[in-house]
PDB file of C-alpha atoms in Angstrom:
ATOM      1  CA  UNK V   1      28.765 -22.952  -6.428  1.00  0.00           C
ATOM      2  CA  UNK V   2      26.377 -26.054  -5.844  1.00  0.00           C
ATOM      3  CA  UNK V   3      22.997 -24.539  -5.096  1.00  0.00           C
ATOM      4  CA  UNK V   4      19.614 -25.785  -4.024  1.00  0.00           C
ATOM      5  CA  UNK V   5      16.764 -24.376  -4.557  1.00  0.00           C
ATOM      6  CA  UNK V   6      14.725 -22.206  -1.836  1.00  0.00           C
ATOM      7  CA  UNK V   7      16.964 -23.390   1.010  1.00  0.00           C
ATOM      8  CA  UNK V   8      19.361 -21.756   0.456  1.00  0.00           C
ATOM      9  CA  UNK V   9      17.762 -18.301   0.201  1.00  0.00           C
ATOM     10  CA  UNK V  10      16.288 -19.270   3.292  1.00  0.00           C
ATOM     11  CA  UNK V  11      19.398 -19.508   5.222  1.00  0.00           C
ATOM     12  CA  UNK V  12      21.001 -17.225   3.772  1.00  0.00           C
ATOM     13  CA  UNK V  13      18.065 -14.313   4.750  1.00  0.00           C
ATOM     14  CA  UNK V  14      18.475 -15.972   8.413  1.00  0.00           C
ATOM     15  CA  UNK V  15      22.085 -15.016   8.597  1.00  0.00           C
ATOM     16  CA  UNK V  16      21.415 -12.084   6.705  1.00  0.00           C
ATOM     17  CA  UNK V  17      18.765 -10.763   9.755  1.00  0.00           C
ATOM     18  CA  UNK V  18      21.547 -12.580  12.994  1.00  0.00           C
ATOM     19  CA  UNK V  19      24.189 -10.731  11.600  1.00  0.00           C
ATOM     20  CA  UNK V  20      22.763  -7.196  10.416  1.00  0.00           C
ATOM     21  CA  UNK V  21      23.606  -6.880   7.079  1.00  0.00           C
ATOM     22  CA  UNK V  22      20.759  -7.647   4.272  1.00  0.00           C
ATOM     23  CA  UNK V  23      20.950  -9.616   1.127  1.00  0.00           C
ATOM     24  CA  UNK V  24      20.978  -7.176  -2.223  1.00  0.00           C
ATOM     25  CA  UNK V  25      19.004  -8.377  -5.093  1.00  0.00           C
ATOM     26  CA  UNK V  26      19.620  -6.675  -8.578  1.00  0.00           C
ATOM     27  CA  UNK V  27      17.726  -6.519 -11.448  1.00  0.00           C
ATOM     28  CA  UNK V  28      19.352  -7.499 -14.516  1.00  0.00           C
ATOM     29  CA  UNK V  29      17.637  -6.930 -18.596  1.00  0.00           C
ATOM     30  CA  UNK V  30      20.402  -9.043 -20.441  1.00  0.00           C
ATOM     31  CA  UNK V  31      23.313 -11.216 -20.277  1.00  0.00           C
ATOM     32  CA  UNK V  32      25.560  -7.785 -19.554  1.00  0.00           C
ATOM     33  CA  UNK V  33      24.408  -6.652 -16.466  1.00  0.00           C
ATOM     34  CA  UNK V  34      23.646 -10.121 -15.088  1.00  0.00           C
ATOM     35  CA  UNK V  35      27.214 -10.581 -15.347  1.00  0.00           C
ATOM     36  CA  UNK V  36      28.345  -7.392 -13.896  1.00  0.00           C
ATOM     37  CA  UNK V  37      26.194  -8.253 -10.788  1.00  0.00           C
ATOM     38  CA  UNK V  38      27.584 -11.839 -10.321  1.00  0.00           C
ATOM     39  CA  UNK V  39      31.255 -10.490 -10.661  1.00  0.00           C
ATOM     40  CA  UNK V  40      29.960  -7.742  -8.269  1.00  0.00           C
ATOM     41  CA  UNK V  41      29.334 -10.513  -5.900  1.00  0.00           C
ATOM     42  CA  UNK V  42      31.955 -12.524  -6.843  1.00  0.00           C
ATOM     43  CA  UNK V  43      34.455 -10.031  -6.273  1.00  0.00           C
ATOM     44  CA  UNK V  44      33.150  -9.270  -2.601  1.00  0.00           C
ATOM     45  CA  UNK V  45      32.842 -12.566  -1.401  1.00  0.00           C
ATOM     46  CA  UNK V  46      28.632 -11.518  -0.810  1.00  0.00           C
ATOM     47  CA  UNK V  47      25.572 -13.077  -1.132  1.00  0.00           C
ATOM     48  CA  UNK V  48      23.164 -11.853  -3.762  1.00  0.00           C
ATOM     49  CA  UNK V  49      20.462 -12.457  -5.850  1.00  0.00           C
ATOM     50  CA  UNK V  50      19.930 -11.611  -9.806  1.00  0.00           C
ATOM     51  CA  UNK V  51      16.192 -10.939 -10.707  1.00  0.00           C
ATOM     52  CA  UNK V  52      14.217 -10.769 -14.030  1.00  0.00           C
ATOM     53  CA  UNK V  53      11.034  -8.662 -14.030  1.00  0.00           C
ATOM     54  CA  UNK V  54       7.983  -9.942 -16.450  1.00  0.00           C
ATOM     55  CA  UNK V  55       9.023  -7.055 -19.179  1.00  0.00           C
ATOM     56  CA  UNK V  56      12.068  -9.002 -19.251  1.00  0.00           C
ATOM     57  CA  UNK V  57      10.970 -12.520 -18.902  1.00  0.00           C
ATOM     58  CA  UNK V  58       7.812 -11.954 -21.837  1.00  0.00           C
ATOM     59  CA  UNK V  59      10.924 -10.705 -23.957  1.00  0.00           C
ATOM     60  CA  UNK V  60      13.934 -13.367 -23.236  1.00  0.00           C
ATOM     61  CA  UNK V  61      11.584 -16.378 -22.342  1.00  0.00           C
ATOM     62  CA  UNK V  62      10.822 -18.004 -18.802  1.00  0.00           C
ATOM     63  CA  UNK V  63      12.844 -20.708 -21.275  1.00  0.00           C
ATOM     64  CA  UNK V  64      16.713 -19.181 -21.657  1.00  0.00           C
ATOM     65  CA  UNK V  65      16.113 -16.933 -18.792  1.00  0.00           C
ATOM     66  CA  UNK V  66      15.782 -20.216 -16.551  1.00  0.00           C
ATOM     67  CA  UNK V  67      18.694 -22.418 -18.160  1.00  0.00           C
ATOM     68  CA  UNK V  68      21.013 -19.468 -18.129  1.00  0.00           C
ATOM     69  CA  UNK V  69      20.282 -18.690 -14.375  1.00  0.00           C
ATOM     70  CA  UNK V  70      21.068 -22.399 -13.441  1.00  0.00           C
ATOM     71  CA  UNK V  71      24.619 -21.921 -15.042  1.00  0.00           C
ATOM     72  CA  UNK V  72      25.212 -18.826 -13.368  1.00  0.00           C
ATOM     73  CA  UNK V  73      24.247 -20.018 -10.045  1.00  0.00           C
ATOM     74  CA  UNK V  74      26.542 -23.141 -10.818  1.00  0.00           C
ATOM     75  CA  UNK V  75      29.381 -21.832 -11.223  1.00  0.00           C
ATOM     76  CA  UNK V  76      29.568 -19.086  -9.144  1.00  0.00           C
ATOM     77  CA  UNK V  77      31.870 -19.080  -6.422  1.00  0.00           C
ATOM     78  CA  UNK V  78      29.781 -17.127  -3.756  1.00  0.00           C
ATOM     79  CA  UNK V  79      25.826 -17.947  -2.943  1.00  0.00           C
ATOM     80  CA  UNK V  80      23.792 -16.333  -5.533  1.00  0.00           C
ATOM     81  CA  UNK V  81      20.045 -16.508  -6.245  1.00  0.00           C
ATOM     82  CA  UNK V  82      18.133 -16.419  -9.372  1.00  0.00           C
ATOM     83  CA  UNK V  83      14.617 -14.467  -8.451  1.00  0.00           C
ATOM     84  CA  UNK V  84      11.781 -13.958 -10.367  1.00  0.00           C
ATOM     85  CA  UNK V  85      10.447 -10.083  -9.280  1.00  0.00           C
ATOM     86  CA  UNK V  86       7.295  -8.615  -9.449  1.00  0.00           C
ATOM     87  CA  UNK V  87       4.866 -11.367 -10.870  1.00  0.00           C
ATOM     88  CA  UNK V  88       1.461 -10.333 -11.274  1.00  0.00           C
ATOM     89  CA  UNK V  89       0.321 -13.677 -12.282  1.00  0.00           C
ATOM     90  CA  UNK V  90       0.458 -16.795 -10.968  1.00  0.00           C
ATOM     91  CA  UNK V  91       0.924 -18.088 -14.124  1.00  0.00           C
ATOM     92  CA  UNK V  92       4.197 -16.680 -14.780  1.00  0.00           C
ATOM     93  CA  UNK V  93       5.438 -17.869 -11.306  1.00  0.00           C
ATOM     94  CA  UNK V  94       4.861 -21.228 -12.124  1.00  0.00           C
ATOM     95  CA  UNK V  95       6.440 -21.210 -15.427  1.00  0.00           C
ATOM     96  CA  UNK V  96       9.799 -19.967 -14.101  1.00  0.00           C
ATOM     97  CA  UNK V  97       9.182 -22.362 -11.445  1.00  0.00           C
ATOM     98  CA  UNK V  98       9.427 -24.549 -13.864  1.00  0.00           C
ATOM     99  CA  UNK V  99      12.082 -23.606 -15.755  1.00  0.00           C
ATOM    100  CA  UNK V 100      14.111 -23.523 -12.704  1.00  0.00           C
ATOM    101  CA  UNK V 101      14.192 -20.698 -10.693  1.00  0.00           C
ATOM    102  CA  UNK V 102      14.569 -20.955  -7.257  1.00  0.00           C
ATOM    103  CA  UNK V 103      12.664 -18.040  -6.044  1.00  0.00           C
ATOM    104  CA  UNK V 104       9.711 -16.410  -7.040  1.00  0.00           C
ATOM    105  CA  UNK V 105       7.744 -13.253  -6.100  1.00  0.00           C
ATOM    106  CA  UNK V 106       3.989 -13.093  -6.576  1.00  0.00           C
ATOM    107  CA  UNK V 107       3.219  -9.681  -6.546  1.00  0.00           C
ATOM    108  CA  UNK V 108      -0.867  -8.887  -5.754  1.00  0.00           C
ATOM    109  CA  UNK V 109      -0.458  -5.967  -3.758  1.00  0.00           C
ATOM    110  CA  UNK V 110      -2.710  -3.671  -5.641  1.00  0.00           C
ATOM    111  CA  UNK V 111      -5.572  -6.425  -4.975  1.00  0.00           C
ATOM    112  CA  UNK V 112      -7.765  -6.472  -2.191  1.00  0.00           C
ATOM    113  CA  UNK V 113      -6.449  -8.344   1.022  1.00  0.00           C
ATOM    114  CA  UNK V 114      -8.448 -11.732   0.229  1.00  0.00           C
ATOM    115  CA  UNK V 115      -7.191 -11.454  -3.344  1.00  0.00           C
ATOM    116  CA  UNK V 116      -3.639 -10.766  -2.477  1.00  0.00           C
ATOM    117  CA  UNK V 117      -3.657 -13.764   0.015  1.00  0.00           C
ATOM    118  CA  UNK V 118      -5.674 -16.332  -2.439  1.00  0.00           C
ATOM    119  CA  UNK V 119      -2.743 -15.650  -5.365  1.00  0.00           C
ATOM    120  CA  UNK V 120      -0.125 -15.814  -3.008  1.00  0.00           C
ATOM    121  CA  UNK V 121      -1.539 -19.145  -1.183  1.00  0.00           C
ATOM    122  CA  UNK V 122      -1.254 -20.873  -4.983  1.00  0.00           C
ATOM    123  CA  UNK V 123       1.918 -20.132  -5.852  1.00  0.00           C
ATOM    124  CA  UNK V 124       3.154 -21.243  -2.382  1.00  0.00           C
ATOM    125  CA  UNK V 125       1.225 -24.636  -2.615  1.00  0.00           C
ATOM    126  CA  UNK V 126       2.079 -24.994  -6.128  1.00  0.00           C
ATOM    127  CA  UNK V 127       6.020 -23.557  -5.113  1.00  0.00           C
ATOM    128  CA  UNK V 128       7.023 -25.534  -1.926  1.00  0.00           C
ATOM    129  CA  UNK V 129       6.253 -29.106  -3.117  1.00  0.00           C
ATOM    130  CA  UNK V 130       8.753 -27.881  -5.457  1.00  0.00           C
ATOM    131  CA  UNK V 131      11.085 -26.405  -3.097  1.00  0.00           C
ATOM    132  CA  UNK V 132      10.789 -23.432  -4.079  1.00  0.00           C
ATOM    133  CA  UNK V 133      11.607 -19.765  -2.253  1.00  0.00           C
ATOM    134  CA  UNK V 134       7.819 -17.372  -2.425  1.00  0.00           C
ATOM    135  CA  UNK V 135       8.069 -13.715  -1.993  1.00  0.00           C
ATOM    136  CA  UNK V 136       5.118 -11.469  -1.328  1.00  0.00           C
ATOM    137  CA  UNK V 137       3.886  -7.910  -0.571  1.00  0.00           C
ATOM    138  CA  UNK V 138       1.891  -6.042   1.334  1.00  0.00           C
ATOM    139  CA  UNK V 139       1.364  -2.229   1.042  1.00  0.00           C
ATOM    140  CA  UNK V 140       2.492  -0.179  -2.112  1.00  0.00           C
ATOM    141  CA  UNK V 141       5.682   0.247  -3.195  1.00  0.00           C
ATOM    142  CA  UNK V 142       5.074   3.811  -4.941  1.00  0.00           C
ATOM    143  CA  UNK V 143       5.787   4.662  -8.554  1.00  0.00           C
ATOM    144  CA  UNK V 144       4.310   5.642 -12.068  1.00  0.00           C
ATOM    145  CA  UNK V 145       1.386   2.806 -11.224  1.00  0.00           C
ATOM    146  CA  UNK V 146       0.249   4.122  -7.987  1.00  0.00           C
ATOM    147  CA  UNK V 147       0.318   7.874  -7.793  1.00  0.00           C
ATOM    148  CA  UNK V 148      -2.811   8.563  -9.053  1.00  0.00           C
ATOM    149  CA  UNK V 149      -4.583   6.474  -6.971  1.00  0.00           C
ATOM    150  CA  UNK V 150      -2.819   6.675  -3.791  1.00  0.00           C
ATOM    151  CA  UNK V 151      -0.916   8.854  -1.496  1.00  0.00           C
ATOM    152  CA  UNK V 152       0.230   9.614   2.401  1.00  0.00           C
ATOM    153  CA  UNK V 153      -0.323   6.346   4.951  1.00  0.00           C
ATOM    154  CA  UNK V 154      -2.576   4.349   2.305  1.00  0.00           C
ATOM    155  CA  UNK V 155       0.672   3.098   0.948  1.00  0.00           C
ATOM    156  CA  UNK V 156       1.689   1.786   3.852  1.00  0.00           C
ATOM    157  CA  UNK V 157       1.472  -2.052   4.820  1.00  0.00           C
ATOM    158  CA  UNK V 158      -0.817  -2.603   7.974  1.00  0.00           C
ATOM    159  CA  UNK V 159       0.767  -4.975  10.630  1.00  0.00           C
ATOM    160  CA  UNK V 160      -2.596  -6.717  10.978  1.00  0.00           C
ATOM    161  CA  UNK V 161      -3.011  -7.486   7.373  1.00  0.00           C
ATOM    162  CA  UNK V 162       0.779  -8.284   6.831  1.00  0.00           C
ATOM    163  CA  UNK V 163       0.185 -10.969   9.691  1.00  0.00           C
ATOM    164  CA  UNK V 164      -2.652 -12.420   8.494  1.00  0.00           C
ATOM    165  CA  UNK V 165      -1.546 -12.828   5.236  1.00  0.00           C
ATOM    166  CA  UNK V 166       1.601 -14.439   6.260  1.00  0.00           C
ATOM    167  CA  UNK V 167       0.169 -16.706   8.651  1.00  0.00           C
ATOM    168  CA  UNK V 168      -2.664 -17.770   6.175  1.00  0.00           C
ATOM    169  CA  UNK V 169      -0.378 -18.155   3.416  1.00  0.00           C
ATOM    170  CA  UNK V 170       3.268 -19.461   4.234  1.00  0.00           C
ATOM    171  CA  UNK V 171       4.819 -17.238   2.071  1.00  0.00           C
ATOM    172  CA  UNK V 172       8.811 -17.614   3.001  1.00  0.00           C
ATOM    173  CA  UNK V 173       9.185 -13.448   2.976  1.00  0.00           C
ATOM    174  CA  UNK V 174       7.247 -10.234   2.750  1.00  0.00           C
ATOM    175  CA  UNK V 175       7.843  -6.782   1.002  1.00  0.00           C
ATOM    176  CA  UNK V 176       6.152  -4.109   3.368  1.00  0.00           C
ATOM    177  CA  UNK V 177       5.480  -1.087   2.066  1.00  0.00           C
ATOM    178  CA  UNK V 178       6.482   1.866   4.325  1.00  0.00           C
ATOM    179  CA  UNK V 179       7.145   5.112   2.172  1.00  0.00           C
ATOM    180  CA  UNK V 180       9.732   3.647  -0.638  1.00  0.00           C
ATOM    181  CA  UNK V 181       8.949   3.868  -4.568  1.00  0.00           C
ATOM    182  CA  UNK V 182      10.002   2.394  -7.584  1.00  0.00           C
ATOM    183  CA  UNK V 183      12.270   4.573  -9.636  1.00  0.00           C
ATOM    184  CA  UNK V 184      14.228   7.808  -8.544  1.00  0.00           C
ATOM    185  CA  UNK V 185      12.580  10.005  -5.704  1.00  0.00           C
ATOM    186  CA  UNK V 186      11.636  13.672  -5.832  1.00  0.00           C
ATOM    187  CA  UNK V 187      13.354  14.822  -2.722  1.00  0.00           C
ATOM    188  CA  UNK V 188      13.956  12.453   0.097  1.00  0.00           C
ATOM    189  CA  UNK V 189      12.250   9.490   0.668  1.00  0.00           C
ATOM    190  CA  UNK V 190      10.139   9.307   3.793  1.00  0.00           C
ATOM    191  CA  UNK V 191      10.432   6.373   5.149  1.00  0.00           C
ATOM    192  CA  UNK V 192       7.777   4.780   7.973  1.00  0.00           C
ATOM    193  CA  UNK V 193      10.946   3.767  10.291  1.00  0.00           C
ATOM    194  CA  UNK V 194       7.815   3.209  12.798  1.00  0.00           C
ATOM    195  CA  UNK V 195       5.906   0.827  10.900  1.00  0.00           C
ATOM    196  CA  UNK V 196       8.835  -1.359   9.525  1.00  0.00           C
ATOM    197  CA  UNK V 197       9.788  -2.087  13.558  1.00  0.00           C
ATOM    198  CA  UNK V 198       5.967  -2.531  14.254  1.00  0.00           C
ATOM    199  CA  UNK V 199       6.537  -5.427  11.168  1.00  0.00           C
ATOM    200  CA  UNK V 200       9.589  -6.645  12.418  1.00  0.00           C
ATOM    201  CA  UNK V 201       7.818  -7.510  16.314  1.00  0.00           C
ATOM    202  CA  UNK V 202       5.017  -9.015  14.360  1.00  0.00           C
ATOM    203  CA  UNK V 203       6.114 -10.513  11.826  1.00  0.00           C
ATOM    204  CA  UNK V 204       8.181 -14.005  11.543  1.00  0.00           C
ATOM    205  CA  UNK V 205       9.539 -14.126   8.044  1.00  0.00           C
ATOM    206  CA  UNK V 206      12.465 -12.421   6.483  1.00  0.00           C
ATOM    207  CA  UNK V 207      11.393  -8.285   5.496  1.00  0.00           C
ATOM    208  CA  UNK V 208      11.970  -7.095   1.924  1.00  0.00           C
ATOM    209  CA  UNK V 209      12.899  -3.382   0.808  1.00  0.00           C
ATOM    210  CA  UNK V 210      11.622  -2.138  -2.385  1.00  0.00           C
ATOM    211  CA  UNK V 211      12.610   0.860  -4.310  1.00  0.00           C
ATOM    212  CA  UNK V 212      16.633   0.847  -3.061  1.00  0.00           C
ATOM    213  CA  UNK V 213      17.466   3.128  -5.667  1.00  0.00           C
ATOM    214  CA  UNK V 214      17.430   6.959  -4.310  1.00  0.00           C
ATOM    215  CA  UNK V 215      17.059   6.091  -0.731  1.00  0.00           C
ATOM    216  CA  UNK V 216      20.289   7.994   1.271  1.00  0.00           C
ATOM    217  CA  UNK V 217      23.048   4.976   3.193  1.00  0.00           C
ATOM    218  CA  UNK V 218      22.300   5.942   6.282  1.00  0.00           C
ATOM    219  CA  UNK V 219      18.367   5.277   5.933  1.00  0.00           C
ATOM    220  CA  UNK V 220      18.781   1.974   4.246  1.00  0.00           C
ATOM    221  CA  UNK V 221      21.230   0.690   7.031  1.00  0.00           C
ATOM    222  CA  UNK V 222      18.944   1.961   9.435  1.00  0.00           C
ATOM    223  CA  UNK V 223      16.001  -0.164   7.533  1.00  0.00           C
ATOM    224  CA  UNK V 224      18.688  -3.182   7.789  1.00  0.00           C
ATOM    225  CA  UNK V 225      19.017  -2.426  11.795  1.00  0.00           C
ATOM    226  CA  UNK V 226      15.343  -2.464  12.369  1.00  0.00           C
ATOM    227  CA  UNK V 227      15.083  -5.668  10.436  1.00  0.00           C
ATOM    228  CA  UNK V 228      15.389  -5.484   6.252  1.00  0.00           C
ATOM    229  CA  UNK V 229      17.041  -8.659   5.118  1.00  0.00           C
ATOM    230  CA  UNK V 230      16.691  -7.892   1.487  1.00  0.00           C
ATOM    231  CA  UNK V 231      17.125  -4.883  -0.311  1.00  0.00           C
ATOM    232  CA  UNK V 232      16.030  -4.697  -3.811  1.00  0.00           C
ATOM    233  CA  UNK V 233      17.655  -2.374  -6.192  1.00  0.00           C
ATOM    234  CA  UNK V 234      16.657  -2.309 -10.613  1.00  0.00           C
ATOM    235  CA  UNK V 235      16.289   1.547 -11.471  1.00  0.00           C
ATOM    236  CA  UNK V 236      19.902   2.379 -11.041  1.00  0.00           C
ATOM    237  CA  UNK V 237      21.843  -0.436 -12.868  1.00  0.00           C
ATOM    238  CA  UNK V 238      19.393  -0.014 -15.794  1.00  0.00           C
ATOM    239  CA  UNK V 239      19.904   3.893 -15.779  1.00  0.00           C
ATOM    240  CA  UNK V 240      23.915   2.963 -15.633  1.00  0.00           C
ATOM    241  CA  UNK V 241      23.924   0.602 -17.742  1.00  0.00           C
ATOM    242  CA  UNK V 242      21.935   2.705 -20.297  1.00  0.00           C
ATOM    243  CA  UNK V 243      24.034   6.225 -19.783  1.00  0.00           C
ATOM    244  CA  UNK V 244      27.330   3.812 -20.070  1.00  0.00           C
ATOM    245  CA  UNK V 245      26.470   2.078 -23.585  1.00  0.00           C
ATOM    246  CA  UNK V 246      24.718   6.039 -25.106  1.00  0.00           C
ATOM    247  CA  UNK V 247      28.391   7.303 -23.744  1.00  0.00           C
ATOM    248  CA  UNK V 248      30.735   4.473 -25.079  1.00  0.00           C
ATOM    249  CA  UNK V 249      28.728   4.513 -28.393  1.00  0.00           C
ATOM    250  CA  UNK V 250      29.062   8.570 -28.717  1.00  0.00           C
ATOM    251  CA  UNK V 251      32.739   7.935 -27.834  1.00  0.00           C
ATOM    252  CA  UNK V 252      33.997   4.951 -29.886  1.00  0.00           C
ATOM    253  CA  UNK V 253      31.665   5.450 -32.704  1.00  0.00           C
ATOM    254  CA  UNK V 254      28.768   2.471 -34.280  1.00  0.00           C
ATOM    255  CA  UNK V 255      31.629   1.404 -36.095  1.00  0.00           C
ATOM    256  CA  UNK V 256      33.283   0.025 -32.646  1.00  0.00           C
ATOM    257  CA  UNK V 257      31.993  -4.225 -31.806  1.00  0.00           C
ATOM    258  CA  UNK V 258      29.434  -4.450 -29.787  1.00  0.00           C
ATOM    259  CA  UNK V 259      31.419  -6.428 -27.235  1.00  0.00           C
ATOM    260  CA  UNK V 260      33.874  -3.918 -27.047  1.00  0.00           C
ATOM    261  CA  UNK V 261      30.979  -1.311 -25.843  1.00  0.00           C
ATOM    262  CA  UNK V 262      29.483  -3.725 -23.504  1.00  0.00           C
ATOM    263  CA  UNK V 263      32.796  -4.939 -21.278  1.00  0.00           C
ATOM    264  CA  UNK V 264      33.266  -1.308 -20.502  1.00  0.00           C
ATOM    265  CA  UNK V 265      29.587  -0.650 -19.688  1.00  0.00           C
ATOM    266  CA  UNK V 266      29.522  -3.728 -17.991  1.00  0.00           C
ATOM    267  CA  UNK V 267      32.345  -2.561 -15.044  1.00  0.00           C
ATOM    268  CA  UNK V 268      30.448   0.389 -14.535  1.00  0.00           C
ATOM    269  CA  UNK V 269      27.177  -1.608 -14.186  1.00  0.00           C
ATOM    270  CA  UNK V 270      29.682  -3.288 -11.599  1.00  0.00           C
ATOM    271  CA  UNK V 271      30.685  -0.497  -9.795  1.00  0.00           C
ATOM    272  CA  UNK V 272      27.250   0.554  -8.767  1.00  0.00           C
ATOM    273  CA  UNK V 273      26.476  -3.419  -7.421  1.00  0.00           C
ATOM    274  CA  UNK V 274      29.591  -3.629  -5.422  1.00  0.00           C
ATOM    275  CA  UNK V 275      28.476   0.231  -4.064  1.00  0.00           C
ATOM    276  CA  UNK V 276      25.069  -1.230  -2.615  1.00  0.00           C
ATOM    277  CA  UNK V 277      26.924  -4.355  -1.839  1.00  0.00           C
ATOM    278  CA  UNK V 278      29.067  -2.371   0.867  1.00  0.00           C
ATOM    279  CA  UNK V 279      25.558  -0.603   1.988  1.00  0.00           C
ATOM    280  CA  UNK V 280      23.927  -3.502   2.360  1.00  0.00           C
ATOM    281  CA  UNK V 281      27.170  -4.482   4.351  1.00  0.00           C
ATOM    282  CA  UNK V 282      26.963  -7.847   2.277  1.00  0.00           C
ATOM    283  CA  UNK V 283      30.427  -7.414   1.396  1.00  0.00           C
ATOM    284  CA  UNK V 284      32.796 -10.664   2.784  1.00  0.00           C
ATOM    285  CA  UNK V 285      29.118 -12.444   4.136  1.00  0.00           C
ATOM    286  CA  UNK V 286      29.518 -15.507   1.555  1.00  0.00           C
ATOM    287  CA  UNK V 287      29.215 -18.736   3.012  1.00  0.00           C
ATOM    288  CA  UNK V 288      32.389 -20.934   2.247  1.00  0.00           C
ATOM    289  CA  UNK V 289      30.344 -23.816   3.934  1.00  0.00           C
ATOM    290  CA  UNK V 290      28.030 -23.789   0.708  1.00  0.00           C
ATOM    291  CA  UNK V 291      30.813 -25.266  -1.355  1.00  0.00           C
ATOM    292  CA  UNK V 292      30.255 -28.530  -2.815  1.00  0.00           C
ATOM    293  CA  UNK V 293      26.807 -28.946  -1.677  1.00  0.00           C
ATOM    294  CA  UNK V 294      24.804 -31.189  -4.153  1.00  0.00           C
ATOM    295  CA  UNK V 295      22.501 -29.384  -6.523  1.00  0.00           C
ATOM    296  CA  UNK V 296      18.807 -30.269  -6.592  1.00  0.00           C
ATOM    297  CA  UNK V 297      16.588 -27.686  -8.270  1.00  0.00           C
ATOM    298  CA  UNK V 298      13.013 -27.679  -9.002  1.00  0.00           C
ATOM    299  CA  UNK V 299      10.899 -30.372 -10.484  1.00  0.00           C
ATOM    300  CA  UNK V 300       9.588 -29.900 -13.742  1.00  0.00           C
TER     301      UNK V 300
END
């Protein structure tokens, strides 16, 4: 698959919110469960994206992570995205920007509003001339960082704030907080259904979900009917793909090749993608139109 840069994304988030299904994004550590993703998406005939947080970009390289994602968006037969998640510096946004990903997120959430909105305004300037895709966030997505500090409605994104900063900024989409977390819940997840419509009336740009992992199917389609066009989901392939390899090892023995372990761990790694590919109702959404489109990709 031919793909270009930010424009795609774009369009494929606007189909994503005219037809009621939202695009899942999954983040990958290694070459294993990038791949189990891709054939995930591959296999469905859906639109996804494959995302690298910092840990894993300071570990692999900005570098390989960025050549490797160009091939795998290349040759894939379905629209997929290469996504830079969670930056909390615009430093590191512009050197995968450079290194050719498509799509970046700058996230300065746990600043103060005129902080949040200077960062993100930098990497957008920096970003579009570039054609680049910029995600931001408003509100706190809960988890081992935030508890401490916060709890109840101040993790919640405020509708005033979330305009402003998308009006002041350009940014292409927004994650909102409104009750999810990082990582697995304790008990249910309450979710502001409220506030995410009182975003989706305000606010313009595509809406992203954080913290898929551990929310029930019929709460994240209901987040996709009120207006979620992306759906981000890390916790649960890395807890797969790390109970999959322990297993295979205590099974086969250290004695078994390495690829051998992985291939297996890898289709269960895929199992769990094409899962929240179906929830997502991504499933069959691929564009055949996107076929043979030139590729143009970022400037260095």
């Amino acid at each position: 698959m031919d793909i270009y840069n930010g424009n795609i994304l774009r369009k494929l988030l606007k189909d994503a919110d005219q037809g009621g299904y939202a695009v899942p994004m999954f983040n990958y550590t290694d070459l294993w469960d990038q791949m189990a993703v891709i054939e995930a998406a591959m296999e469905l005939h859906a639109p996804i994206m494959f995302a690298s947080i910092p840990k894993t970009v300071n570990a692999i390289s900005p570098e390989v992570l960025g050549a490797v994602g160009t091939v795998q968006m290349k040759k894939a037969a379905s629209p997929i995205i290469h996504h830079l998640d969670h930056a909390k510096s615009v430093e590191l946004c512009i050197a995968a920007i450079d290194n050719g990903y498509p799509s970046v997120m700058i996230d300065a959430s746990d600043k103060n509003l005129e902080t949040n909105i200077a960062m993100i305004k930098n990497v957008v300037e920096y970003a579009h001339t570039r054609g680049v895709f910029v995600e931001g966030e408003i509100g706190r997505i809960k988890g081992r960082d935030y508890e401490a500090t916060y709890d109840g409605d101040d993790f919640l994104a405020r509708v005033d704030d979330a305009l402003r900063l998308v009006q002041e900024t350009g940014v292409d989409s927004l994650a909102i907080g409104i009750g999810t977390a990082h990582g697995f819940y304790d008990g249910k997840p309450e979710i502001n259904f409220k506030r995410l419509k009182e975003m989706k009336e305000a606010i313009t740009v595509p809406l992203v979900l954080h913290g898929g992992t551990g929310i029930p199917e019929e709460d994240v389609k209901k987040a996709i009917r009120l207006g979620i066009n992306k759906v981000n989901i890390g916790t649960q392939i890395r807890y797969t793909y790390m109970q999959s390899a322990c297993r295979l090892i205590q099974e086969k023995g250290p004695v078994t090749h390495t690829i051998d372990i992985m291939t297996e761990a890898k289709e269960e790694i895929k199992k769990v993608a094409k899962a929240w590919i179906r929830i997502c109702m991504a499933d069959g959404k691929a564009e055949a139109d996107l076929k043979g489109q030139e590729i143009q990709y970022a400037e260095s």
